[in-house]
PDB file of C-alpha atoms and ligand atoms in Angstrom:
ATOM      1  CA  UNK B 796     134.364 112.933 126.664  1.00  0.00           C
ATOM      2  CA  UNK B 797     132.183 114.421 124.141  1.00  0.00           C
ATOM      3  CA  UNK B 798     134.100 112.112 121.328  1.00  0.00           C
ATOM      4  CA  UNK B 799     133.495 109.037 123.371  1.00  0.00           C
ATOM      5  CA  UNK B 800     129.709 110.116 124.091  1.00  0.00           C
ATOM      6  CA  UNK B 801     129.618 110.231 120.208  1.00  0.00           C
ATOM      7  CA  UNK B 802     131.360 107.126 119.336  1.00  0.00           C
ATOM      8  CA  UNK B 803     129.071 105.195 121.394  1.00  0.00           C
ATOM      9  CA  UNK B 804     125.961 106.879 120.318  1.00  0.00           C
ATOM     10  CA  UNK B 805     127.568 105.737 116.756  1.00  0.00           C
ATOM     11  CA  UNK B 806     127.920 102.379 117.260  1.00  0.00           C
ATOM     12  CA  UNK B 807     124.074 101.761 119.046  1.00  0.00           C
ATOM     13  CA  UNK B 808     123.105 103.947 115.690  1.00  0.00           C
ATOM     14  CA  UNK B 809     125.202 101.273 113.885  1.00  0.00           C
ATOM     15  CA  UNK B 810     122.503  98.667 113.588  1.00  0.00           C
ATOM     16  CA  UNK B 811     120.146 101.223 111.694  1.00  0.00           C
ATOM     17  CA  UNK B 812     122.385 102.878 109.340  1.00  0.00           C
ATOM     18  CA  UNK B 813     124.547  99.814 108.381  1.00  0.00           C
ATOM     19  CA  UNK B 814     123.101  96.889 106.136  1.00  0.00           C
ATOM     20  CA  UNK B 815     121.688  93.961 108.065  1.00  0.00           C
ATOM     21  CA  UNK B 816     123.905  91.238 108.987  1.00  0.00           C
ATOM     22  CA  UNK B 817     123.970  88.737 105.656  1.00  0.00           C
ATOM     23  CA  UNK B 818     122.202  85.542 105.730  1.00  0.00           C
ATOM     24  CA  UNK B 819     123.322  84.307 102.359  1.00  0.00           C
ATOM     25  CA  UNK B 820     126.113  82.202 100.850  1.00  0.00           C
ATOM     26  CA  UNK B 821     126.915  84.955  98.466  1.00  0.00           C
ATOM     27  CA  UNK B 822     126.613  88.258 100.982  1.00  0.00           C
ATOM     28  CA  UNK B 823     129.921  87.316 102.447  1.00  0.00           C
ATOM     29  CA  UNK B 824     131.758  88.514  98.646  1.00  0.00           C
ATOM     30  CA  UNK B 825     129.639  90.971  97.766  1.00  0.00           C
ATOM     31  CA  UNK B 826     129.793  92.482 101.888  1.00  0.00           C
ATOM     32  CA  UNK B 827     134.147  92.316 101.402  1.00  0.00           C
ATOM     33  CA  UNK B 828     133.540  93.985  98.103  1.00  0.00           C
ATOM     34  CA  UNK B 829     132.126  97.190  99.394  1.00  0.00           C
ATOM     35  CA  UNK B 830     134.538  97.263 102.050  1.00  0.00           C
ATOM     36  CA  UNK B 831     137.506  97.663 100.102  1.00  0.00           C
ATOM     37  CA  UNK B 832     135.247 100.050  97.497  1.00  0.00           C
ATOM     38  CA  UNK B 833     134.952 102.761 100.708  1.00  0.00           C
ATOM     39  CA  UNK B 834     138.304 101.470 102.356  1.00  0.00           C
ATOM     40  CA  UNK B 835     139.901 102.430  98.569  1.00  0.00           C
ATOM     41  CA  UNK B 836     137.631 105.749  98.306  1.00  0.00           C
ATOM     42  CA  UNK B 837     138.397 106.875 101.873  1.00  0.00           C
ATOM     43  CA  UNK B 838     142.528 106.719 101.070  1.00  0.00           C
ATOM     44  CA  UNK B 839     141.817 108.267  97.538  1.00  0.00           C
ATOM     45  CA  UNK B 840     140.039 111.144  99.744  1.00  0.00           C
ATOM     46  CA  UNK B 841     142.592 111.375 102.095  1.00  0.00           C
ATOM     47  CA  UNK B 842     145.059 111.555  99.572  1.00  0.00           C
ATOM     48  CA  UNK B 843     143.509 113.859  97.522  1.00  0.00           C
ATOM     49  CA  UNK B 844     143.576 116.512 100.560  1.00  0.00           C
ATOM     50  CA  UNK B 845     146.830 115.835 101.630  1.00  0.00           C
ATOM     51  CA  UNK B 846     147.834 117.027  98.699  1.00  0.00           C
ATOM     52  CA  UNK B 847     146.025 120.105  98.080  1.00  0.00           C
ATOM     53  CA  UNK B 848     146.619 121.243 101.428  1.00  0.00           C
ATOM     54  CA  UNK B 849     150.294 120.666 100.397  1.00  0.00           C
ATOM     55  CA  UNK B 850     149.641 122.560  96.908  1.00  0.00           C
ATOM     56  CA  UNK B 851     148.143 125.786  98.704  1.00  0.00           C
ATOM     57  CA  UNK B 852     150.850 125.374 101.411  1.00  0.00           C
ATOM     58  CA  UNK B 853     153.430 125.586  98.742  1.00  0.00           C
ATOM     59  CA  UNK B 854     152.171 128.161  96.286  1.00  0.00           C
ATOM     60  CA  UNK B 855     151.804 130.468  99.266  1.00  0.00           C
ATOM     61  CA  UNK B 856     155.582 130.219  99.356  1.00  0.00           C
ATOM     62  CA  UNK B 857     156.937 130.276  95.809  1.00  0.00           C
ATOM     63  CA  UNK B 858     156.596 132.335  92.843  1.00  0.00           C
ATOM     64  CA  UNK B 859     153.982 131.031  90.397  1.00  0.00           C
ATOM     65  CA  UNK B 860     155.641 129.390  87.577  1.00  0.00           C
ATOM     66  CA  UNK B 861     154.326 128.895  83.600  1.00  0.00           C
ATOM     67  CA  UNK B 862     153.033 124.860  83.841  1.00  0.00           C
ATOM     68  CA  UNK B 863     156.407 122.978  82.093  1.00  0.00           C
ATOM     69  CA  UNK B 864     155.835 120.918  79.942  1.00  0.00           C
ATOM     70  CA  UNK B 865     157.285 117.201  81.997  1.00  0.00           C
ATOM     71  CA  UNK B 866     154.669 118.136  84.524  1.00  0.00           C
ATOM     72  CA  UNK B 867     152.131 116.245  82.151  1.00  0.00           C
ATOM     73  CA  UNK B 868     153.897 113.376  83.144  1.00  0.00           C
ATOM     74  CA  UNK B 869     152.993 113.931  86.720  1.00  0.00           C
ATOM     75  CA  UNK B 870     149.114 114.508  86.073  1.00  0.00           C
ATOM     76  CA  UNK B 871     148.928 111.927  83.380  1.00  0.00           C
ATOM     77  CA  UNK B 872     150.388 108.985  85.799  1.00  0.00           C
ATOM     78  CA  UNK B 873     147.710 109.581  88.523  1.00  0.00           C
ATOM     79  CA  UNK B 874     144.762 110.067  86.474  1.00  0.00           C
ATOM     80  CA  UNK B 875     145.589 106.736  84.626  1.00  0.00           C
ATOM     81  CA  UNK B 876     146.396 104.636  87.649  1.00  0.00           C
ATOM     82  CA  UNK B 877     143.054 106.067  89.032  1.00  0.00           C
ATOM     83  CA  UNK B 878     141.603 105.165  85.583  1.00  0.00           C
ATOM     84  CA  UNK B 879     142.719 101.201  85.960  1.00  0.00           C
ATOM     85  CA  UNK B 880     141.398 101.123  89.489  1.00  0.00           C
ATOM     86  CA  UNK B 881     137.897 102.289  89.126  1.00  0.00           C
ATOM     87  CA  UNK B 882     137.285  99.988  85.595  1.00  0.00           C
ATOM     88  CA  UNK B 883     139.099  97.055  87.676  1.00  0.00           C
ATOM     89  CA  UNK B 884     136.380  97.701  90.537  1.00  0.00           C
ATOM     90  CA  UNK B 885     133.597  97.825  88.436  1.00  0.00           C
ATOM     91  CA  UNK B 886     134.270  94.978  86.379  1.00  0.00           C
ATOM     92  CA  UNK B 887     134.829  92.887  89.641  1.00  0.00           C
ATOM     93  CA  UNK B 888     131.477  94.286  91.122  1.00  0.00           C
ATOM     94  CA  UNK B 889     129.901  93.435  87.502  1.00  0.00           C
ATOM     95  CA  UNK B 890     130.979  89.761  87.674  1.00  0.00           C
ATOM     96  CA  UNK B 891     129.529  89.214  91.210  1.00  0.00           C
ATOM     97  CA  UNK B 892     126.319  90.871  90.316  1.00  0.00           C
ATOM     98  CA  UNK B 893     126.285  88.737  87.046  1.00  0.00           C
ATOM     99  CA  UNK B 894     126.812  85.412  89.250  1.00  0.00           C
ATOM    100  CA  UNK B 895     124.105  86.306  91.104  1.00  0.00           C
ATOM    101  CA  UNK B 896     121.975  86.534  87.544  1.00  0.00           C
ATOM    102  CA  UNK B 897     123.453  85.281  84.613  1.00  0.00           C
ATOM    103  CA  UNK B 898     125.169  82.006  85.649  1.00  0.00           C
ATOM    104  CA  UNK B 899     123.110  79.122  85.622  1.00  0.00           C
ATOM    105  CA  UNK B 900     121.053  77.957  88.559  1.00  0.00           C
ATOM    106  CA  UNK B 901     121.618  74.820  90.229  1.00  0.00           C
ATOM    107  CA  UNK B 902     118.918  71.850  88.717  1.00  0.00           C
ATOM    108  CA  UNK B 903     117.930  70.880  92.187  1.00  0.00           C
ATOM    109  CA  UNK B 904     117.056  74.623  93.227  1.00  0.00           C
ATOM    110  CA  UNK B 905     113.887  75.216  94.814  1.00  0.00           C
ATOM    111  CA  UNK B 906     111.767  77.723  92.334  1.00  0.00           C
ATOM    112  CA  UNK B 907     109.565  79.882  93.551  1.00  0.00           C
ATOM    113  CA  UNK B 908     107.373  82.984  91.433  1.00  0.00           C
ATOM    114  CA  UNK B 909     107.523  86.442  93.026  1.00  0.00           C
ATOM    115  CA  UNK B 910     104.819  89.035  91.603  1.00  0.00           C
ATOM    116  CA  UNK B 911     104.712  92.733  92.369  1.00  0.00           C
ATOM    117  CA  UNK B 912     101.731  94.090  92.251  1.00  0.00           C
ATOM    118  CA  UNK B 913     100.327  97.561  93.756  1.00  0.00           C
ATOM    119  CA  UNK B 914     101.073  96.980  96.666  1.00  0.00           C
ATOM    120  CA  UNK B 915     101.868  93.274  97.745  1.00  0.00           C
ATOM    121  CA  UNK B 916     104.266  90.679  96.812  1.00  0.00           C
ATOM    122  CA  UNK B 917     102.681  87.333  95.936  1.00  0.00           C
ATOM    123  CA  UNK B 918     104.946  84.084  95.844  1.00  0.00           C
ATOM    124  CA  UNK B 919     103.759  80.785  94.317  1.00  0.00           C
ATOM    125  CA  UNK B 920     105.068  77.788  94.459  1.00  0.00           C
ATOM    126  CA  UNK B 921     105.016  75.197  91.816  1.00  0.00           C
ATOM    127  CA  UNK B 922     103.850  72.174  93.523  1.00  0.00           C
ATOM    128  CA  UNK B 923     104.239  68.689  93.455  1.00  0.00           C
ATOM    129  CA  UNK B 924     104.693  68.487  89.836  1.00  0.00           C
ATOM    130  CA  UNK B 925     107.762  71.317  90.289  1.00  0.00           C
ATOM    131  CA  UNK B 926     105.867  73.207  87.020  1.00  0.00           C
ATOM    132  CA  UNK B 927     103.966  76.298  87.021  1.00  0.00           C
ATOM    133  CA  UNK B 928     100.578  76.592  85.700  1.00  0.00           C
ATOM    134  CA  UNK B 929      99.224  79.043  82.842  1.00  0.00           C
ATOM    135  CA  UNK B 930      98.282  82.263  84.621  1.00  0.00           C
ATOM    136  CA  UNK B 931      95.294  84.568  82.381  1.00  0.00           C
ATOM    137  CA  UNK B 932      95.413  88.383  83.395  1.00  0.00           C
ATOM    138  CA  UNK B 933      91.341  87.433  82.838  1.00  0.00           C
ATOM    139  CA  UNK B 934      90.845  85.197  85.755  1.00  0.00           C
ATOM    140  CA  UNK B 935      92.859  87.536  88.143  1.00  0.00           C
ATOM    141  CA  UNK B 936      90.762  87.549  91.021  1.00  0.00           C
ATOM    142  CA  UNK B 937      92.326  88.581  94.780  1.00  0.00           C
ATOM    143  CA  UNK B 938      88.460  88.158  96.321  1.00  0.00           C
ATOM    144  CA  UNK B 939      88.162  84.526  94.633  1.00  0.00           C
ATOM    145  CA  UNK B 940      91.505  83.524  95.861  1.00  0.00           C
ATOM    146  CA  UNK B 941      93.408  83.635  92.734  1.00  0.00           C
ATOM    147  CA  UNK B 942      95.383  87.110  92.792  1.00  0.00           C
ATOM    148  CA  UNK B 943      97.951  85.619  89.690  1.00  0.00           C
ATOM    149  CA  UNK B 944      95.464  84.427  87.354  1.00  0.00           C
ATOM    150  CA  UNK B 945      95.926  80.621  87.609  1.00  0.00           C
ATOM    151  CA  UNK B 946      94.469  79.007  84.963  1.00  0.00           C
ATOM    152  CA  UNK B 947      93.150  75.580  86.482  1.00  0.00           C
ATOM    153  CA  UNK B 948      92.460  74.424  82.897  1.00  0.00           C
ATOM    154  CA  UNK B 949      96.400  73.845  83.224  1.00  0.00           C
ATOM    155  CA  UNK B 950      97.044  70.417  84.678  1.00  0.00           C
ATOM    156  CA  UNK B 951     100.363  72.289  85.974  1.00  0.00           C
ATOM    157  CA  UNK B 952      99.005  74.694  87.484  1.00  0.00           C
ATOM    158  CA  UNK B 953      96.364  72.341  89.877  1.00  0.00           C
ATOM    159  CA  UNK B 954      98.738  71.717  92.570  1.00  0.00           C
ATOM    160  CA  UNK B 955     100.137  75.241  92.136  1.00  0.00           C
ATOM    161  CA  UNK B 956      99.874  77.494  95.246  1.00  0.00           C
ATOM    162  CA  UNK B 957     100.382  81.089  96.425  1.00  0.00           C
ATOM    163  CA  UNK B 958     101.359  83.134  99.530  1.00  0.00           C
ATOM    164  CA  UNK B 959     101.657  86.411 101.193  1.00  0.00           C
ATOM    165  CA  UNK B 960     104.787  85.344 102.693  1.00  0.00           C
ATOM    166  CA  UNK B 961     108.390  83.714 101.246  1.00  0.00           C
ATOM    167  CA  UNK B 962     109.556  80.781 103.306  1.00  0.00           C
ATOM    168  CA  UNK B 963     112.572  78.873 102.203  1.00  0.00           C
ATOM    169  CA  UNK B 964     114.945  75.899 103.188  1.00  0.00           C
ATOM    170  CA  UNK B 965     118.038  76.862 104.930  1.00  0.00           C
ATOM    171  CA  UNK B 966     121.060  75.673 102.805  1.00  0.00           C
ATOM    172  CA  UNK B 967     119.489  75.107  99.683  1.00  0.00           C
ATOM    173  CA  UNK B 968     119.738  77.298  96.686  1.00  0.00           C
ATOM    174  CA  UNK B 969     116.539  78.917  95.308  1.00  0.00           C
ATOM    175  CA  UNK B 970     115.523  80.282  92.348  1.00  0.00           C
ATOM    176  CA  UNK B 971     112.982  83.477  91.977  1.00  0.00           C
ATOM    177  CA  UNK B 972     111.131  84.416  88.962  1.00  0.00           C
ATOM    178  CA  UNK B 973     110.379  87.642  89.381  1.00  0.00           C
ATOM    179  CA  UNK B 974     107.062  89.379  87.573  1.00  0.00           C
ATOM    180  CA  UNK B 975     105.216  92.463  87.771  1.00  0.00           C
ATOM    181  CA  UNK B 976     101.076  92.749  86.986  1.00  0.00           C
ATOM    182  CA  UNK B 977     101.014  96.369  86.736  1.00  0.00           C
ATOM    183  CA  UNK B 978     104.412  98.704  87.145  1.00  0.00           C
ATOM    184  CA  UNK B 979     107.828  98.629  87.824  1.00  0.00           C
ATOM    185  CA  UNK B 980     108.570  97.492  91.416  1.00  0.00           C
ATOM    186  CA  UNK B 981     111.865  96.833  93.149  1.00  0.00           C
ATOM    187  CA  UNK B 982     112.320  93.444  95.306  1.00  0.00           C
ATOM    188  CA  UNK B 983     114.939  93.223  97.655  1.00  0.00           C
ATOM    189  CA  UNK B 984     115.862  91.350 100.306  1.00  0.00           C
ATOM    190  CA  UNK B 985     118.923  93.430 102.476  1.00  0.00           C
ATOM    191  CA  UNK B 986     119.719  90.687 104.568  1.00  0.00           C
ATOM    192  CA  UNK B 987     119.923  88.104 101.959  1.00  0.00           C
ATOM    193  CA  UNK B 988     121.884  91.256  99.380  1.00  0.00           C
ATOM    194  CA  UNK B 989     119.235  90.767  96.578  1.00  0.00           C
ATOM    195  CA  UNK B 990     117.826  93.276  94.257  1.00  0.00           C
ATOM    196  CA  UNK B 991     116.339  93.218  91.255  1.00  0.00           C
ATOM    197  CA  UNK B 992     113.163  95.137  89.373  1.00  0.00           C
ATOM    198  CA  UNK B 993     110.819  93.313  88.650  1.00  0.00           C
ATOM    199  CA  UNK B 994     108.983  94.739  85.360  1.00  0.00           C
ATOM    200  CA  UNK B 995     105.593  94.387  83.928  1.00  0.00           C
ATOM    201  CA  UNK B 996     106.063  91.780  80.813  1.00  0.00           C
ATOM    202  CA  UNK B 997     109.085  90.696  81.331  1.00  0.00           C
ATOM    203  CA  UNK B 998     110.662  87.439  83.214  1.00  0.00           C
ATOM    204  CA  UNK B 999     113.609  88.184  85.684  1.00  0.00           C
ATOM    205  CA  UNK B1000     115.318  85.197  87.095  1.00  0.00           C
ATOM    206  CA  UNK B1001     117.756  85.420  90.305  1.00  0.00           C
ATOM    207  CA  UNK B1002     119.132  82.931  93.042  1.00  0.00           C
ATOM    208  CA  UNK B1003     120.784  83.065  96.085  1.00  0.00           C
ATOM    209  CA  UNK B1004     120.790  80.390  99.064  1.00  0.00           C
ATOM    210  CA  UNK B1005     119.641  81.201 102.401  1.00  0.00           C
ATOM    211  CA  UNK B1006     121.831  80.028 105.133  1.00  0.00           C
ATOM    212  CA  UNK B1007     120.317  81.451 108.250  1.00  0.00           C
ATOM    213  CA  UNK B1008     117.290  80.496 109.751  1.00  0.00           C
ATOM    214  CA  UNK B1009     115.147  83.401 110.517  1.00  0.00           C
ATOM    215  CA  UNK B1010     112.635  86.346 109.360  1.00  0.00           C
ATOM    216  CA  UNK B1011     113.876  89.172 107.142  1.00  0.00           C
ATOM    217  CA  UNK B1012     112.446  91.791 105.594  1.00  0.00           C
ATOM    218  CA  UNK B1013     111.107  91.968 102.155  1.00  0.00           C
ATOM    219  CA  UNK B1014     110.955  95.326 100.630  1.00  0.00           C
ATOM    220  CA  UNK B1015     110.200  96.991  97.308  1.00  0.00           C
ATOM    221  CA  UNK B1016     112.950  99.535  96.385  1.00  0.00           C
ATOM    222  CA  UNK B1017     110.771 101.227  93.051  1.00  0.00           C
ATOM    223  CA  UNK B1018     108.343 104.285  94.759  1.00  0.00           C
ATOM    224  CA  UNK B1019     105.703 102.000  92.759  1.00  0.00           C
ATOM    225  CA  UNK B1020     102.855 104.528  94.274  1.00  0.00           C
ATOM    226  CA  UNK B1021     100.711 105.892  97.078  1.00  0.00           C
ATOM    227  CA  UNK B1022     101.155 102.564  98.987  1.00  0.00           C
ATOM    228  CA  UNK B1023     104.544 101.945  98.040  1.00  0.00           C
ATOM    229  CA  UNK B1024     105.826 102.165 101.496  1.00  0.00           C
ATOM    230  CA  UNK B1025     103.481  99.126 102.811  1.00  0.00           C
ATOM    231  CA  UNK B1026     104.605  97.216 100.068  1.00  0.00           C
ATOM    232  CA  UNK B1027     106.455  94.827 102.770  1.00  0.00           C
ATOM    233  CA  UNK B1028     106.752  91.118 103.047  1.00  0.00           C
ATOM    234  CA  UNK B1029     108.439  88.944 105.339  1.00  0.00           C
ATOM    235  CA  UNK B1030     110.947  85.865 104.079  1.00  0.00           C
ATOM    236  CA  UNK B1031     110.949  82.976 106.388  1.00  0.00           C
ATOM    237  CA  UNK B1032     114.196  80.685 106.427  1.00  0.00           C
ATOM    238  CA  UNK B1033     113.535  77.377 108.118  1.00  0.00           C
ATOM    239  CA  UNK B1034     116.022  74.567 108.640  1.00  0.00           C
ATOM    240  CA  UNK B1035     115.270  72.127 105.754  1.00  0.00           C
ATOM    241  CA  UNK B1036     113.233  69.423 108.285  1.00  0.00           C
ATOM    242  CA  UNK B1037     110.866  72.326 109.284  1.00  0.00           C
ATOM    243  CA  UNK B1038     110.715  73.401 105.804  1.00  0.00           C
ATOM    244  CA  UNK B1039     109.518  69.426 104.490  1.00  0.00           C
ATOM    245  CA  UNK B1040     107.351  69.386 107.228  1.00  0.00           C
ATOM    246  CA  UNK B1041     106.009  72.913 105.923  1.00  0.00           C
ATOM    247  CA  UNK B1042     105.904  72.065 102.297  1.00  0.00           C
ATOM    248  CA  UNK B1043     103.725  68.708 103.624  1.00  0.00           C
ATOM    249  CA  UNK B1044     100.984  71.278 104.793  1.00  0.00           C
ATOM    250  CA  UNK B1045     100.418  73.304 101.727  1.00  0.00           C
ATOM    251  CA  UNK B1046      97.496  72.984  99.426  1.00  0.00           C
ATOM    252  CA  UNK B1047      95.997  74.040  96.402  1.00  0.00           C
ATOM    253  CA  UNK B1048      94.155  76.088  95.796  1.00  0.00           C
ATOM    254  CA  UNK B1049      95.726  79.151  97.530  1.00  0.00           C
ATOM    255  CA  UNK B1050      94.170  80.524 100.931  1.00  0.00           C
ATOM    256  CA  UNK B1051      94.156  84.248 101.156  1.00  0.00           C
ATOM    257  CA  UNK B1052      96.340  85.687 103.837  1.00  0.00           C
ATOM    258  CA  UNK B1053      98.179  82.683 104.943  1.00  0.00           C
ATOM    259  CA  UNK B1054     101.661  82.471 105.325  1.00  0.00           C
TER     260      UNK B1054
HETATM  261 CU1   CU Q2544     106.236  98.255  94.598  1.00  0.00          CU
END
């Protein structure tokens, strides 16, 4: 009774503890991925007890003997088969990060800016024109509506505009350039399996395509400071009619605190 009273206490605790179900076209090889990473650990475990269990089992029962010298065989055989499997894992887990990264976005992806700053994420979108402006860390200015610095000098940078929140098209891939303004902060999206830092100087570009419609939590994953815990935003995934229909209603400049 008591196992059964804990089993199904385990699986309403499932929901917190595991990761969110995935919502993007990638989740579903990274989600296998760490399956058979803890389905492989959890036999290595196993394994690995059986046999000492059998060791001090045995050893209670014979003699100890001087180590002979074929036994290398026995200890050398394991370790390198162990060897193989954890470089074969990683490089697998490498190569779906680095598709995620590295491999070239798709020319009609939607691009969208994501800056970190203490302690909001800020997302513009490039406009009409599908170019982003100049931004001038002089003309940062949250109270006159321009928290990134646009530089309206820029003809690019006119029909730019920025949010509080992230909403994308369902079903089409997007690409994020991630920034930081003033330290290292961590965005992440669980439900969509992206994470990346995004760093102060420096450019990081990632893509992923939405499939689900829905809200999801935006976190940062970097203790970035005292508010580092509010540091929350919300990504919106709309079926692509909503999202033209969306898009249609924007306008530059950017008003403060809409989504
Ligand atoms: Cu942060």
């Amino acid at each position: 009774m008591m196992l059964l009273a804990f089993l199904g206490q385990a699986t309403q605790a499932r929901a917190s503890w595991w990761m969110p179900p995935n919502a993007s076209l990638h989740g579903t090889a990274l989600d296998h991925q760490l399956i058979i990473n803890l389905w492989i650990l959890f036999g290595l475990f196993m394994l690995a007890h059986i046999l000492l269990f059998a060791g001090i089992l045995l050893q209670a029962r014979q003699q100890p003997q001087p180590l002979a010298h074929s036994r290398w065989r026995f200890e050398l055989a394991p370790l390198a088969a162990i060897a193989i499997l954890f470089f074969s894992l990683a490089i697998w887990s490498a190569h779906l990060w680095a598709s995620q990264r590295y491999t070239g976005t798709d020319p009609a992806a939607m691009q969208v800016e994501v800056v970190g700053m203490q302690f909001a994420w800020y997302f513009r979108y490039p406009g009409a024109d599908a170019a982003f402006g100049i931004t001038r860390p002089t003309l940062i200015s949250a109270a006159e509506g321009n928290p990134l610095g646009i530089d309206t000098a820029d003809e690019r940078g006119r029909d730019d505009f920025v949010r509080s929140q992230l909403v994308l098209p369902a079903g089409r891939e997007v690409n994020l350039r991630l920034r930081a303004l003033d330290v290292i902060h961590g965005f992440a999206i669980p439900a969509m399996r992206v994470k990346q830092n995004a760093i102060p100087g420096q450019t990081f570009n990632i893509h992923f395509t939405p499939t689900v419609p829905g809200d999801y939590s935006i976190l940062c994953t970097q203790v970035c400071g005292l508010g580092h815990a509010h540091m929350q935003a919300v990504v919106r995934i709309l079926p692509s009619a909503d999202f033209a229909v969306w898009l249609k209603q924007q306008k530059a400049p950017p008003a403060e605190g809409q989504p």
